[in-house]
Amino acid sequence: MGVQLLLEHLNKPEINTIDGYIKQGGYRTLDKVLGKMTPDEVTEEVKTAGLRGRGGAGFPTGMKWSFLDKSTDKPRYLLCNADESEPGTFKDRLLMEKIPHLLIEGMIVSSYALGCRTSYIYIRGEYMFILRILEKAIKEAYAKGFLGENIKGSGYSLDLYVHPGAGAYICGEETALIESLEGKRGNPRIKPPFPAVSGLWGCPTIVNNVESIAAVVPILNMGGSEYAKIGIGRSTGTKLISASGNINKPGVYEIELGLPVEEFIYSDEYCGGIKGGLDIKACVPGGSSVPILPKSLLFKESNGNPRLMSYESLSEGGFETGSMLGSGGFIVYDEKQCIVKNTWTFARFYHHESCGQCSPCREGTIWLDKVLYNIEHGLGKESDIDLLWDIQHGIEGNTICPLGDAAAWPVAAAIRHFRHEFEYHVKYPHRVKDDDHVYQPEMNYTTA
Amino acid sequence: MKVTIDDISIDVPPGTTILEAARMIGENVPPTMCYYSKLEGSGGKCRSCLVKVTKGSEKDPRPMPKLVASCRTNVMDGMEVKNTTSPEVLQARKSVTEFLLINHPIDCPVCDQAGECDLQDLSYEHGLSKSRYDFKKRIFDLIDIGENIQMHMTRCIMCYRCVMVADQLTPERVHGVLNRGEASEISTYIQKAIDNEFSGNMIDVCPVGALTDKTFRFKSRVWFTKPVYAHRDCKTCSGKVTLWYQGAEVLRVTGRKNKWHEVEEFICNDCRFHKKNTEDWVIESAATISRHSVISQNLNVYEKPVIHKKLQEKPKSE
């Protein structure tokens, strides 16, 4: 295993309690940072580290922090986005469930860097049991004096709250999260203004993913420049990957960015190869909303270089030949899986989760769902494939928030790389009627 | 601030949106289904006003990566915008129109809004002649929201205008958006009636026939009625209205709408629903007709927007 920064102490005894966490060197950053470094120095350190947002978009965290509007005397807020709802992604869950204090420590130093007096962790409603874990941990931190008034005599005060959502995927979008936290309907806002200028209750707000905030702790412990040495190019540090699908060892792995994809899938340290010794067909490398990659493009970039687990390498060549690292929901498909069925499953999800505010997403997602249902169940027409392409093209980029893109990309990529499977479904409807049908490329096309 | 839209430049004050600038120019104005200049915070939802910004500003000349909603994007000095000259914009508008229509009943023959419906205009300008949606359309149960307003949720395009009217004109909003995604609907909680002095304005702001006047219901097609400006002394509102006559009978009273199909002043329910005699009003003049109305088609006022000449000359790229 490579460097472990976040999950290093995962299996240490009583790591979920504050004493167990301190025993492993937890809360060291408070002594190092509070009162000793200026907030700007902390931000600078995160910038040097080159940490990029772990929630999906990969926007540099330090740069995001520096956009915070400091010219007003309004209060500022740091929101931790723990609304981890992307199908295929379950890394934050492990982090918060097992090592809740890592997140709290990260929240304290990040809030200090941003000058926040109050911060919130917005957690998805389905993680109610984790909410209790976090609340217990926060209570412990208050008892030790790590939260509340005058933390460790530094003169810095912070209150931290956990707020549960009600189970909407859209509330993971930062402006919808803010609306929801304000007690309104979780509709994304129209940007600009960006939250860094006008966010929660009209005040400057920063929204960060759980993993980004947790990663601030090792950055401050080891120094930004040390952290930047890990990883490759502009993808620095380590990343939690939630591996699932037809692999021998599904689970959450902390990898150094820059690990070859092939090694990640086939190494026994990580996924341990494909289940049942089958061949791999495709892979969704970053959660359900990123484009699917076929085997031919998964291990090699279009220029022949090996494909690495990094922001740049996975998105090499745009969507024609690449995908995205996204939130690290790594879903592997073996050769027996039906891509049409998978695409339909994703489309159904986005149909269910669309907020209904803007028309392309509200009407487009249901249309995608219905057309894909037809194709998958042997009711499709030849023209439906082009229709799907038109629909996704009409949604992509035309919506208020990225949910529209997230709904469109998987469909576009599936058609781009697996058009023959869609055609097979349309041509041989009787062969795809049963639920366990498999697309077999060796099947003779001429005899129906 | 100087902004160029489709090769036409105009100076506008800071804080103007692209759409307002286009309206000042008066040509090639992006269509609006949800934006309403009189309502704060409206717009950005229907996506029919998307435009392409090819040059961000004089300072930062980079183009914007995505199409932007012109109703919610402020102009910057030196900004260059493409509306009807961009095939990308026209394609997006076509898609949006198609999306808006797939679940719309298109029951124009029995809809009171027909003839002054924004969606009719939009589909006339940008729609396909045949639907590609061969599924059952979404339908909602009819709910009763009071004695004056007929609500027909199936026709709704979720522009949120009526919600904003209730928020901004009336002391207490009793209706809102329930559910999410394609199941979201405008409704009152447990079917309460919407009852306040200004609720009738929901009818005026509705771009489609989802909210119509019960006192006018099925009386006449709008193009058979003659609009006349009139006013009266009203304690609650300005009293400036448009009366819609058929013969000597006042069939309907609405607010005065401008060129962009937006009412200039909101009127109260008393004026709208209960004053239907000529004696109640002081007649001013014949009304100028909104550019949206098909009535104007007879008078050759309404022109189908022409696609920019430059674009027509070019061979089709796709």
PDB file of C-alpha atoms in Angstrom, chain A residues 19-240:
ATOM      1  CA  ASP A  19      -8.885   9.817  23.555  1.00  0.00           C
ATOM      2  CA  GLY A  20      -8.108   7.090  21.063  1.00  0.00           C
ATOM      3  CA  TYR A  21      -7.765   9.725  18.356  1.00  0.00           C
ATOM      4  CA  ILE A  22      -5.440  11.930  20.400  1.00  0.00           C
ATOM      5  CA  LYS A  23      -3.314   8.878  21.210  1.00  0.00           C
ATOM      6  CA  GLN A  24      -2.658   8.505  17.492  1.00  0.00           C
ATOM      7  CA  GLY A  25      -1.535  12.108  17.239  1.00  0.00           C
ATOM      8  CA  GLY A  26      -4.921  13.648  16.637  1.00  0.00           C
ATOM      9  CA  TYR A  27      -5.672  17.344  17.205  1.00  0.00           C
ATOM     10  CA  ARG A  28      -1.959  18.196  16.855  1.00  0.00           C
ATOM     11  CA  THR A  29      -2.801  20.786  14.232  1.00  0.00           C
ATOM     12  CA  LEU A  30      -4.721  22.890  16.763  1.00  0.00           C
ATOM     13  CA  ASP A  31      -1.515  23.590  18.716  1.00  0.00           C
ATOM     14  CA  LYS A  32       0.360  24.215  15.531  1.00  0.00           C
ATOM     15  CA  VAL A  33      -2.186  26.484  13.877  1.00  0.00           C
ATOM     16  CA  LEU A  34      -4.477  28.312  16.283  1.00  0.00           C
ATOM     17  CA  GLY A  35      -2.867  31.572  17.292  1.00  0.00           C
ATOM     18  CA  LYS A  36       0.496  30.527  15.839  1.00  0.00           C
ATOM     19  CA  MET A  37      -0.278  30.849  12.136  1.00  0.00           C
ATOM     20  CA  THR A  38      -2.378  33.586  10.582  1.00  0.00           C
ATOM     21  CA  PRO A  39      -5.474  32.438   8.688  1.00  0.00           C
ATOM     22  CA  ASP A  40      -3.881  33.521   5.432  1.00  0.00           C
ATOM     23  CA  GLU A  41      -0.852  31.366   6.150  1.00  0.00           C
ATOM     24  CA  VAL A  42      -3.107  28.347   6.550  1.00  0.00           C
ATOM     25  CA  THR A  43      -4.815  29.120   3.237  1.00  0.00           C
ATOM     26  CA  GLU A  44      -1.407  29.561   1.646  1.00  0.00           C
ATOM     27  CA  GLU A  45      -0.343  26.167   2.986  1.00  0.00           C
ATOM     28  CA  VAL A  46      -3.395  24.507   1.433  1.00  0.00           C
ATOM     29  CA  LYS A  47      -2.665  26.294  -1.835  1.00  0.00           C
ATOM     30  CA  THR A  48       0.931  25.079  -1.789  1.00  0.00           C
ATOM     31  CA  ALA A  49      -0.301  21.561  -1.184  1.00  0.00           C
ATOM     32  CA  GLY A  50      -2.293  21.781  -4.398  1.00  0.00           C
ATOM     33  CA  LEU A  51      -5.275  20.088  -2.772  1.00  0.00           C
ATOM     34  CA  ARG A  52      -8.140  19.760  -5.227  1.00  0.00           C
ATOM     35  CA  GLY A  53     -11.763  19.422  -4.186  1.00  0.00           C
ATOM     36  CA  ARG A  54     -12.587  15.791  -3.536  1.00  0.00           C
ATOM     37  CA  GLY A  55     -16.326  16.133  -4.101  1.00  0.00           C
ATOM     38  CA  GLY A  56     -16.204  15.714  -7.855  1.00  0.00           C
ATOM     39  CA  ALA A  57     -15.342  18.905  -9.690  1.00  0.00           C
ATOM     40  CA  GLY A  58     -11.702  18.910  -8.588  1.00  0.00           C
ATOM     41  CA  PHE A  59     -11.507  22.675  -8.100  1.00  0.00           C
ATOM     42  CA  PRO A  60      -8.403  23.709  -6.106  1.00  0.00           C
ATOM     43  CA  THR A  61      -9.488  24.075  -2.481  1.00  0.00           C
ATOM     44  CA  GLY A  62      -6.977  26.787  -1.566  1.00  0.00           C
ATOM     45  CA  MET A  63      -8.070  28.913  -4.490  1.00  0.00           C
ATOM     46  CA  LYS A  64     -11.724  28.461  -3.523  1.00  0.00           C
ATOM     47  CA  TRP A  65     -10.880  29.695  -0.036  1.00  0.00           C
ATOM     48  CA  SER A  66      -9.133  32.755  -1.377  1.00  0.00           C
ATOM     49  CA  PHE A  67     -12.304  33.717  -3.271  1.00  0.00           C
ATOM     50  CA  LEU A  68     -14.115  34.188   0.045  1.00  0.00           C
ATOM     51  CA  ASP A  69     -15.340  37.748   0.205  1.00  0.00           C
ATOM     52  CA  LYS A  70     -13.474  39.274   3.145  1.00  0.00           C
ATOM     53  CA  SER A  71     -14.495  42.861   2.425  1.00  0.00           C
ATOM     54  CA  THR A  72     -17.804  42.695   4.297  1.00  0.00           C
ATOM     55  CA  ASP A  73     -18.244  42.470   8.019  1.00  0.00           C
ATOM     56  CA  LYS A  74     -20.939  39.831   7.606  1.00  0.00           C
ATOM     57  CA  PRO A  75     -20.266  36.514   9.319  1.00  0.00           C
ATOM     58  CA  ARG A  76     -18.642  33.849   7.181  1.00  0.00           C
ATOM     59  CA  TYR A  77     -19.583  30.221   7.101  1.00  0.00           C
ATOM     60  CA  LEU A  78     -17.847  26.991   6.298  1.00  0.00           C
ATOM     61  CA  LEU A  79     -20.186  24.217   5.249  1.00  0.00           C
ATOM     62  CA  CYS A  80     -19.036  20.664   5.055  1.00  0.00           C
ATOM     63  CA  ASN A  81     -20.844  18.808   2.320  1.00  0.00           C
ATOM     64  CA  ALA A  82     -21.484  15.361   3.751  1.00  0.00           C
ATOM     65  CA  ASP A  83     -24.465  14.783   1.465  1.00  0.00           C
ATOM     66  CA  GLU A  84     -22.695  11.954  -0.250  1.00  0.00           C
ATOM     67  CA  SER A  85     -25.385  10.594  -2.544  1.00  0.00           C
ATOM     68  CA  GLU A  86     -23.606   9.804  -5.770  1.00  0.00           C
ATOM     69  CA  PRO A  87     -24.317   6.193  -6.728  1.00  0.00           C
ATOM     70  CA  GLY A  88     -21.024   4.357  -6.408  1.00  0.00           C
ATOM     71  CA  THR A  89     -19.461   6.693  -3.882  1.00  0.00           C
ATOM     72  CA  PHE A  90     -19.240   5.780  -0.203  1.00  0.00           C
ATOM     73  CA  LYS A  91     -15.891   7.110   0.958  1.00  0.00           C
ATOM     74  CA  ASP A  92     -17.110   9.911   3.243  1.00  0.00           C
ATOM     75  CA  ARG A  93     -19.286   7.453   5.034  1.00  0.00           C
ATOM     76  CA  LEU A  94     -16.285   5.377   6.097  1.00  0.00           C
ATOM     77  CA  LEU A  95     -14.330   8.437   7.104  1.00  0.00           C
ATOM     78  CA  MET A  96     -17.102   9.876   9.256  1.00  0.00           C
ATOM     79  CA  GLU A  97     -18.230   6.582  10.669  1.00  0.00           C
ATOM     80  CA  LYS A  98     -14.810   5.350  11.748  1.00  0.00           C
ATOM     81  CA  ILE A  99     -12.721   8.485  12.331  1.00  0.00           C
ATOM     82  CA  PRO A 100     -15.215  11.286  13.060  1.00  0.00           C
ATOM     83  CA  HIS A 101     -12.596  13.364  14.851  1.00  0.00           C
ATOM     84  CA  LEU A 102     -10.496  13.720  11.727  1.00  0.00           C
ATOM     85  CA  LEU A 103     -13.349  15.641  10.106  1.00  0.00           C
ATOM     86  CA  ILE A 104     -13.912  17.735  13.219  1.00  0.00           C
ATOM     87  CA  GLU A 105     -10.233  18.602  13.465  1.00  0.00           C
ATOM     88  CA  GLY A 106     -10.270  19.550   9.791  1.00  0.00           C
ATOM     89  CA  MET A 107     -13.367  21.690  10.337  1.00  0.00           C
ATOM     90  CA  ILE A 108     -11.703  23.568  13.208  1.00  0.00           C
ATOM     91  CA  VAL A 109      -8.523  24.464  11.316  1.00  0.00           C
ATOM     92  CA  SER A 110     -10.360  25.188   8.055  1.00  0.00           C
ATOM     93  CA  SER A 111     -12.845  27.438   9.855  1.00  0.00           C
ATOM     94  CA  TYR A 112      -9.902  29.188  11.458  1.00  0.00           C
ATOM     95  CA  ALA A 113      -8.349  29.759   8.048  1.00  0.00           C
ATOM     96  CA  LEU A 114     -11.594  31.249   6.751  1.00  0.00           C
ATOM     97  CA  GLY A 115     -12.413  33.220   9.884  1.00  0.00           C
ATOM     98  CA  CYS A 116     -15.722  31.480  10.550  1.00  0.00           C
ATOM     99  CA  ARG A 117     -17.401  31.707  13.905  1.00  0.00           C
ATOM    100  CA  THR A 118     -20.003  29.053  13.111  1.00  0.00           C
ATOM    101  CA  SER A 119     -19.685  26.070  10.819  1.00  0.00           C
ATOM    102  CA  TYR A 120     -22.041  23.359   9.709  1.00  0.00           C
ATOM    103  CA  ILE A 121     -21.754  19.782   8.591  1.00  0.00           C
ATOM    104  CA  TYR A 122     -24.665  19.070   6.250  1.00  0.00           C
ATOM    105  CA  ILE A 123     -25.157  15.328   6.258  1.00  0.00           C
ATOM    106  CA  ARG A 124     -27.580  13.350   4.163  1.00  0.00           C
ATOM    107  CA  GLY A 125     -30.653  12.080   5.963  1.00  0.00           C
ATOM    108  CA  GLU A 126     -29.885   8.449   5.202  1.00  0.00           C
ATOM    109  CA  TYR A 127     -26.733   8.745   7.307  1.00  0.00           C
ATOM    110  CA  MET A 128     -28.707   9.334  10.488  1.00  0.00           C
ATOM    111  CA  PHE A 129     -26.563   6.865  12.403  1.00  0.00           C
ATOM    112  CA  ILE A 130     -23.443   8.771  11.380  1.00  0.00           C
ATOM    113  CA  LEU A 131     -25.075  11.973  12.487  1.00  0.00           C
ATOM    114  CA  ARG A 132     -25.261  10.465  15.965  1.00  0.00           C
ATOM    115  CA  ILE A 133     -21.607   9.425  15.781  1.00  0.00           C
ATOM    116  CA  LEU A 134     -20.627  12.947  14.748  1.00  0.00           C
ATOM    117  CA  GLU A 135     -22.758  14.557  17.427  1.00  0.00           C
ATOM    118  CA  LYS A 136     -21.152  12.387  20.054  1.00  0.00           C
ATOM    119  CA  ALA A 137     -17.708  13.285  18.738  1.00  0.00           C
ATOM    120  CA  ILE A 138     -18.563  17.000  18.718  1.00  0.00           C
ATOM    121  CA  LYS A 139     -19.737  16.711  22.312  1.00  0.00           C
ATOM    122  CA  GLU A 140     -16.421  15.143  23.247  1.00  0.00           C
ATOM    123  CA  ALA A 141     -14.554  17.914  21.434  1.00  0.00           C
ATOM    124  CA  TYR A 142     -16.539  20.558  23.304  1.00  0.00           C
ATOM    125  CA  ALA A 143     -15.736  18.816  26.601  1.00  0.00           C
ATOM    126  CA  LYS A 144     -12.013  18.935  25.806  1.00  0.00           C
ATOM    127  CA  GLY A 145     -12.246  22.598  24.876  1.00  0.00           C
ATOM    128  CA  PHE A 146     -11.447  22.016  21.200  1.00  0.00           C
ATOM    129  CA  LEU A 147     -14.721  23.645  20.221  1.00  0.00           C
ATOM    130  CA  GLY A 148     -16.613  26.535  21.770  1.00  0.00           C
ATOM    131  CA  GLU A 149     -15.244  29.752  23.238  1.00  0.00           C
ATOM    132  CA  ASN A 150     -11.530  30.517  23.173  1.00  0.00           C
ATOM    133  CA  ILE A 151     -10.205  27.206  21.863  1.00  0.00           C
ATOM    134  CA  LYS A 152      -7.048  26.202  23.739  1.00  0.00           C
ATOM    135  CA  GLY A 153      -6.531  29.765  24.902  1.00  0.00           C
ATOM    136  CA  SER A 154      -5.924  31.007  21.391  1.00  0.00           C
ATOM    137  CA  GLY A 155      -8.766  33.502  21.443  1.00  0.00           C
ATOM    138  CA  TYR A 156     -10.436  31.737  18.509  1.00  0.00           C
ATOM    139  CA  SER A 157     -13.992  30.509  19.019  1.00  0.00           C
ATOM    140  CA  LEU A 158     -15.992  28.144  16.885  1.00  0.00           C
ATOM    141  CA  ASP A 159     -19.356  26.457  17.111  1.00  0.00           C
ATOM    142  CA  LEU A 160     -19.938  23.383  15.003  1.00  0.00           C
ATOM    143  CA  TYR A 161     -23.329  21.917  14.144  1.00  0.00           C
ATOM    144  CA  VAL A 162     -24.453  18.868  12.244  1.00  0.00           C
ATOM    145  CA  HIS A 163     -27.574  19.267  10.140  1.00  0.00           C
ATOM    146  CA  PRO A 164     -29.338  16.354   8.432  1.00  0.00           C
ATOM    147  CA  GLY A 165     -30.855  16.646   4.987  1.00  0.00           C
ATOM    148  CA  ALA A 166     -34.067  14.886   4.057  1.00  0.00           C
ATOM    149  CA  GLY A 167     -32.706  12.536   1.445  1.00  0.00           C
ATOM    150  CA  ALA A 168     -32.369  14.500  -1.771  1.00  0.00           C
ATOM    151  CA  TYR A 169     -29.431  13.985  -4.112  1.00  0.00           C
ATOM    152  CA  ILE A 170     -29.742  17.552  -5.335  1.00  0.00           C
ATOM    153  CA  CYS A 171     -28.893  18.892  -1.883  1.00  0.00           C
ATOM    154  CA  GLY A 172     -25.306  17.826  -2.519  1.00  0.00           C
ATOM    155  CA  GLU A 173     -25.101  20.679  -5.022  1.00  0.00           C
ATOM    156  CA  GLU A 174     -23.644  23.543  -3.032  1.00  0.00           C
ATOM    157  CA  THR A 175     -26.326  26.168  -3.559  1.00  0.00           C
ATOM    158  CA  ALA A 176     -29.135  23.651  -3.069  1.00  0.00           C
ATOM    159  CA  LEU A 177     -27.379  22.584   0.107  1.00  0.00           C
ATOM    160  CA  ILE A 178     -27.390  26.193   1.277  1.00  0.00           C
ATOM    161  CA  GLU A 179     -31.100  26.560   0.465  1.00  0.00           C
ATOM    162  CA  SER A 180     -31.842  23.363   2.320  1.00  0.00           C
ATOM    163  CA  LEU A 181     -29.795  24.454   5.319  1.00  0.00           C
ATOM    164  CA  GLU A 182     -31.762  27.701   5.370  1.00  0.00           C
ATOM    165  CA  GLY A 183     -34.889  25.600   5.694  1.00  0.00           C
ATOM    166  CA  LYS A 184     -36.186  26.073   2.159  1.00  0.00           C
ATOM    167  CA  ARG A 185     -36.911  23.771  -0.706  1.00  0.00           C
ATOM    168  CA  GLY A 186     -33.615  22.356  -1.974  1.00  0.00           C
ATOM    169  CA  ASN A 187     -33.561  24.095  -5.340  1.00  0.00           C
ATOM    170  CA  PRO A 188     -30.164  25.130  -6.667  1.00  0.00           C
ATOM    171  CA  ARG A 189     -29.634  28.862  -6.950  1.00  0.00           C
ATOM    172  CA  ILE A 190     -28.696  30.577 -10.128  1.00  0.00           C
ATOM    173  CA  LYS A 191     -25.035  31.525 -10.153  1.00  0.00           C
ATOM    174  CA  PRO A 192     -23.600  34.167  -9.977  1.00  0.00           C
ATOM    175  CA  PRO A 193     -23.536  35.294  -7.184  1.00  0.00           C
ATOM    176  CA  PHE A 194     -21.323  32.472  -6.041  1.00  0.00           C
ATOM    177  CA  PRO A 195     -21.553  31.267  -2.435  1.00  0.00           C
ATOM    178  CA  ALA A 196     -18.120  32.738  -1.690  1.00  0.00           C
ATOM    179  CA  VAL A 197     -19.769  36.140  -2.115  1.00  0.00           C
ATOM    180  CA  SER A 198     -23.355  35.474  -1.110  1.00  0.00           C
ATOM    181  CA  GLY A 199     -24.133  32.064   0.309  1.00  0.00           C
ATOM    182  CA  LEU A 200     -25.790  30.991   3.516  1.00  0.00           C
ATOM    183  CA  TRP A 201     -28.209  33.754   4.594  1.00  0.00           C
ATOM    184  CA  GLY A 202     -26.550  36.038   2.076  1.00  0.00           C
ATOM    185  CA  CYS A 203     -23.185  35.780   3.811  1.00  0.00           C
ATOM    186  CA  PRO A 204     -19.867  34.660   2.306  1.00  0.00           C
ATOM    187  CA  THR A 205     -19.792  30.873   2.439  1.00  0.00           C
ATOM    188  CA  ILE A 206     -17.412  28.092   1.467  1.00  0.00           C
ATOM    189  CA  VAL A 207     -18.732  24.600   0.801  1.00  0.00           C
ATOM    190  CA  ASN A 208     -16.212  21.760   0.895  1.00  0.00           C
ATOM    191  CA  ASN A 209     -16.417  18.016   0.670  1.00  0.00           C
ATOM    192  CA  VAL A 210     -15.748  15.858   3.747  1.00  0.00           C
ATOM    193  CA  GLU A 211     -12.586  14.416   2.276  1.00  0.00           C
ATOM    194  CA  SER A 212     -11.214  17.839   1.270  1.00  0.00           C
ATOM    195  CA  ILE A 213     -11.671  19.115   4.802  1.00  0.00           C
ATOM    196  CA  ALA A 214     -10.176  15.965   6.330  1.00  0.00           C
ATOM    197  CA  ALA A 215      -7.178  16.282   3.995  1.00  0.00           C
ATOM    198  CA  VAL A 216      -6.384  19.702   5.452  1.00  0.00           C
ATOM    199  CA  VAL A 217      -5.232  17.948   8.655  1.00  0.00           C
ATOM    200  CA  PRO A 218      -2.355  15.930   7.094  1.00  0.00           C
ATOM    201  CA  ILE A 219      -1.468  18.952   4.964  1.00  0.00           C
ATOM    202  CA  LEU A 220      -0.924  21.074   8.045  1.00  0.00           C
ATOM    203  CA  ASN A 221       0.815  18.251   9.888  1.00  0.00           C
ATOM    204  CA  MET A 222       3.336  17.545   7.173  1.00  0.00           C
ATOM    205  CA  GLY A 223       3.445  20.935   5.486  1.00  0.00           C
ATOM    206  CA  GLY A 224       1.979  21.890   2.144  1.00  0.00           C
ATOM    207  CA  SER A 225       5.114  21.366   0.110  1.00  0.00           C
ATOM    208  CA  GLU A 226       5.618  17.851   1.507  1.00  0.00           C
ATOM    209  CA  TYR A 227       2.017  16.998   0.629  1.00  0.00           C
ATOM    210  CA  ALA A 228       2.466  18.316  -2.880  1.00  0.00           C
ATOM    211  CA  LYS A 229       5.242  15.762  -3.444  1.00  0.00           C
ATOM    212  CA  ILE A 230       2.743  12.945  -3.158  1.00  0.00           C
ATOM    213  CA  GLY A 231       0.780  12.270  -6.300  1.00  0.00           C
ATOM    214  CA  ILE A 232       1.461  13.267  -9.864  1.00  0.00           C
ATOM    215  CA  GLY A 233       1.479  16.637 -11.595  1.00  0.00           C
ATOM    216  CA  ARG A 234      -1.432  18.807 -10.521  1.00  0.00           C
ATOM    217  CA  SER A 235      -3.145  15.857  -8.859  1.00  0.00           C
ATOM    218  CA  THR A 236      -1.466  15.946  -5.492  1.00  0.00           C
ATOM    219  CA  GLY A 237      -1.965  13.879  -2.382  1.00  0.00           C
ATOM    220  CA  THR A 238      -4.054  10.841  -1.749  1.00  0.00           C
ATOM    221  CA  LYS A 239      -7.625  10.113  -2.719  1.00  0.00           C
ATOM    222  CA  LEU A 240     -10.200   7.793  -1.278  1.00  0.00           C
TER     223      LEU A 240
END
